[in-house]
Amino acid sequence: MTDASPTLLAGPGDTVAIASDHAGVDLKEALKGDLGALGFKVLDLGTNGPASVDYPDYGKALAEAVTGGKAKAGVAVCGTGIGISIAANRVPGARAALVHDVTTAGLAREHNDANIIAMGARVLAPETACAMLKTFFATPFGGGRHAGRVAKL
Ligand code: RB5
């Protein structure tokens, strides 16, 4: 296995996609501001209101935007983060990590080279979600022993 150089998912000016269902829409709006503050362009794939929608549709669209090259990375939000992360991970090439704190947000990048961060709006304080987002995008993939494992996914 080759050692990958430490790499960040995205840098200033790169596009990051974000999507949520109705349960995650308020947190999605807050995180859009945080992504902009980090220098990213934001591709908002909805939903954009409180009307009930189905999280699989949004997880799929998000993962396809990332794996298809429309965005360098993705942010997925639903009530728990569970459903939308399951949906995103059905798309080949998507590595959506459902994380709950800054430790798991960092390890999702360092160990798993996650290209989508998933989180639950009903189980997180908004400031925790913001801190997780910052850590996720500030943490490079560790490469080394992790590279071969990620290649097997
Ligand atoms: C919607 O009520 C809720 O089921 C959804 O947001 C999510 O938590 C599913 O995993």
CSV table of C-alpha atoms and ligand atoms in Angstrom, one decimal:
chain,number,residue,atom,x,y,z
A,1,MET,CA,0.0,0.0,0.0
A,2,THR,CA,1.2,3.5,-0.8
A,3,ASP,CA,1.2,6.2,1.8
A,4,ALA,CA,-1.2,9.0,0.8
A,5,SER,CA,0.0,12.6,1.4
A,6,PRO,CA,-2.0,14.3,4.0
A,7,THR,CA,-4.8,16.0,2.1
A,8,LEU,CA,-7.7,18.2,3.1
A,9,LEU,CA,-11.0,17.5,1.4
A,10,ALA,CA,-11.5,21.1,0.1
A,11,GLY,CA,-10.0,24.5,0.3
A,12,PRO,CA,-11.2,28.1,0.0
A,13,GLY,CA,-13.2,28.6,-3.3
A,14,ASP,CA,-14.1,24.9,-3.6
A,15,THR,CA,-17.7,23.8,-3.7
A,16,VAL,CA,-19.2,21.9,-0.8
A,17,ALA,CA,-22.7,20.5,-1.2
A,18,ILE,CA,-25.2,20.4,1.6
A,19,ALA,CA,-28.6,18.7,1.9
A,20,SER,CA,-31.2,17.9,4.6
A,21,ASP,CA,-34.7,16.7,5.1
A,22,HIS,CA,-37.3,18.8,6.9
A,23,ALA,CA,-35.9,17.8,10.3
A,24,GLY,CA,-32.5,19.2,9.4
A,25,VAL,CA,-33.4,22.3,7.5
A,26,ASP,CA,-32.7,24.8,10.3
A,27,LEU,CA,-29.3,23.3,11.0
A,28,LYS,CA,-28.6,23.2,7.3
A,29,GLU,CA,-29.2,26.9,7.0
A,30,ALA,CA,-26.9,27.6,10.0
A,31,LEU,CA,-24.2,25.3,8.6
A,32,LYS,CA,-24.3,27.1,5.2
A,33,GLY,CA,-23.1,30.2,7.0
A,34,ASP,CA,-20.3,28.3,8.6
A,35,LEU,CA,-19.2,26.8,5.3
A,36,GLY,CA,-19.2,30.3,3.7
A,37,ALA,CA,-17.1,31.6,6.6
A,38,LEU,CA,-14.6,28.8,5.9
A,39,GLY,CA,-14.3,30.1,2.3
A,40,PHE,CA,-16.3,27.4,0.5
A,41,LYS,CA,-18.9,27.9,-2.2
A,42,VAL,CA,-22.1,26.2,-1.1
A,43,LEU,CA,-24.3,24.0,-3.3
A,44,ASP,CA,-27.6,23.8,-1.5
A,45,LEU,CA,-29.5,20.7,-2.6
A,46,GLY,CA,-32.5,21.3,-0.3
A,47,THR,CA,-34.9,20.9,1.2
A,48,ASN,CA,-35.7,24.5,1.8
A,49,GLY,CA,-38.7,24.5,4.1
A,50,PRO,CA,-40.6,22.7,6.8
A,51,ALA,CA,-42.7,20.5,4.6
A,52,SER,CA,-42.1,16.8,5.2
A,53,VAL,CA,-39.8,15.2,2.7
A,54,ASP,CA,-38.0,11.8,2.4
A,55,TYR,CA,-34.4,11.8,3.5
A,56,PRO,CA,-33.3,9.1,1.0
A,57,ASP,CA,-33.9,11.5,-1.9
A,58,TYR,CA,-31.6,14.1,-0.3
A,59,GLY,CA,-28.9,11.7,0.7
A,60,LYS,CA,-28.8,10.3,-2.8
A,61,ALA,CA,-28.6,13.7,-4.5
A,62,LEU,CA,-25.9,14.8,-2.1
A,63,ALA,CA,-23.8,11.7,-2.6
A,64,GLU,CA,-24.2,12.0,-6.4
A,65,ALA,CA,-23.1,15.6,-6.3
A,66,VAL,CA,-19.9,14.6,-4.5
A,67,THR,CA,-19.1,11.5,-6.4
A,68,GLY,CA,-20.0,13.1,-9.7
A,69,GLY,CA,-17.6,16.0,-9.1
A,70,LYS,CA,-20.1,18.8,-8.7
A,71,ALA,CA,-18.8,19.3,-5.1
A,72,LYS,CA,-15.6,18.3,-3.3
A,73,ALA,CA,-17.4,17.2,-0.2
A,74,GLY,CA,-20.8,17.0,1.3
A,75,VAL,CA,-22.7,17.8,4.5
A,76,ALA,CA,-25.8,15.8,5.2
A,77,VAL,CA,-28.4,16.5,7.9
A,78,CYS,CA,-31.6,14.8,9.0
A,79,GLY,CA,-33.2,14.4,12.4
A,80,THR,CA,-30.6,11.9,13.7
A,81,GLY,CA,-28.2,11.8,10.7
A,82,ILE,CA,-28.9,8.1,10.5
A,83,GLY,CA,-31.3,7.9,7.5
A,84,ILE,CA,-29.5,10.4,5.3
A,85,SER,CA,-26.1,8.8,5.9
A,86,ILE,CA,-27.5,5.4,5.0
A,87,ALA,CA,-28.9,6.8,1.8
A,88,ALA,CA,-25.7,8.6,0.9
A,89,ASN,CA,-23.6,5.5,1.4
A,90,ARG,CA,-25.7,3.5,-1.1
A,91,VAL,CA,-24.0,5.6,-3.8
A,92,PRO,CA,-20.6,4.1,-4.9
A,93,GLY,CA,-17.7,6.3,-3.9
A,94,ALA,CA,-19.6,8.0,-1.1
A,95,ARG,CA,-18.1,7.7,2.3
A,96,ALA,CA,-20.6,9.4,4.6
A,97,ALA,CA,-19.7,9.4,8.3
A,98,LEU,CA,-22.4,10.0,10.9
A,99,VAL,CA,-20.5,11.8,13.6
A,100,HIS,CA,-21.6,13.1,17.0
A,101,ASP,CA,-18.7,15.2,18.4
A,102,VAL,CA,-15.4,16.8,17.3
A,103,THR,CA,-13.5,13.6,18.0
A,104,THR,CA,-15.5,11.5,15.6
A,105,ALA,CA,-15.6,14.3,13.1
A,106,GLY,CA,-11.8,14.4,13.0
A,107,LEU,CA,-11.4,10.6,13.0
A,108,ALA,CA,-13.8,10.3,10.1
A,109,ARG,CA,-11.4,12.3,8.0
A,110,GLU,CA,-8.1,11.0,9.5
A,111,HIS,CA,-9.0,7.3,9.5
A,112,ASN,CA,-11.8,6.9,7.0
A,113,ASP,CA,-11.2,9.7,4.4
A,114,ALA,CA,-14.9,10.5,4.7
A,115,ASN,CA,-16.1,12.8,1.9
A,116,ILE,CA,-19.5,13.5,3.5
A,117,ILE,CA,-20.1,14.5,7.1
A,118,ALA,CA,-23.6,13.5,8.4
A,119,MET,CA,-25.2,14.8,11.5
A,120,GLY,CA,-28.5,14.8,13.4
A,121,ALA,CA,-30.2,18.1,14.0
A,122,ARG,CA,-32.4,16.6,16.7
A,123,VAL,CA,-29.5,15.3,18.8
A,124,LEU,CA,-26.9,18.1,18.5
A,125,ALA,CA,-26.6,21.6,19.8
A,126,PRO,CA,-26.0,23.9,16.8
A,127,GLU,CA,-22.6,25.1,18.3
A,128,THR,CA,-21.5,21.5,18.5
A,129,ALA,CA,-22.5,20.9,14.9
A,130,CYS,CA,-20.5,24.0,13.8
A,131,ALA,CA,-17.4,22.8,15.8
A,132,MET,CA,-17.7,19.3,14.2
A,133,LEU,CA,-17.9,20.9,10.7
A,134,LYS,CA,-14.8,23.0,11.3
A,135,THR,CA,-12.9,20.0,12.6
A,136,PHE,CA,-14.0,17.8,9.7
A,137,PHE,CA,-12.7,20.2,7.1
A,138,ALA,CA,-9.5,21.0,9.0
A,139,THR,CA,-8.4,17.4,9.3
A,140,PRO,CA,-6.4,15.7,6.6
A,141,PHE,CA,-6.7,12.0,5.7
A,142,GLY,CA,-3.9,10.2,7.6
A,143,GLY,CA,-3.0,7.8,4.7
A,144,GLY,CA,-0.6,5.1,5.7
A,145,ARG,CA,-2.3,2.0,7.2
A,146,HIS,CA,-5.7,3.7,6.7
A,147,ALA,CA,-5.3,3.9,2.9
A,148,GLY,CA,-5.5,0.2,2.2
A,149,ARG,CA,-8.5,-0.1,4.5
A,150,VAL,CA,-10.3,2.8,2.8
A,151,ALA,CA,-9.5,1.2,-0.6
A,152,LYS,CA,-11.4,-1.9,0.5
A,153,LEU,CA,-14.6,0.0,1.2
B,1,RB5,C1,-37.8,12.5,10.1
B,1,RB5,O1,-38.9,12.5,11.0
B,1,RB5,C2,-36.7,11.6,10.6
B,1,RB5,O2,-37.1,10.3,10.6
B,1,RB5,C3,-35.5,11.8,9.8
B,1,RB5,O3,-35.1,13.1,9.8
B,1,RB5,C4,-34.2,11.0,10.3
B,1,RB5,O4,-34.0,11.2,11.6
B,1,RB5,C5,-34.2,9.6,9.8
B,1,RB5,O5,-33.1,8.9,10.0
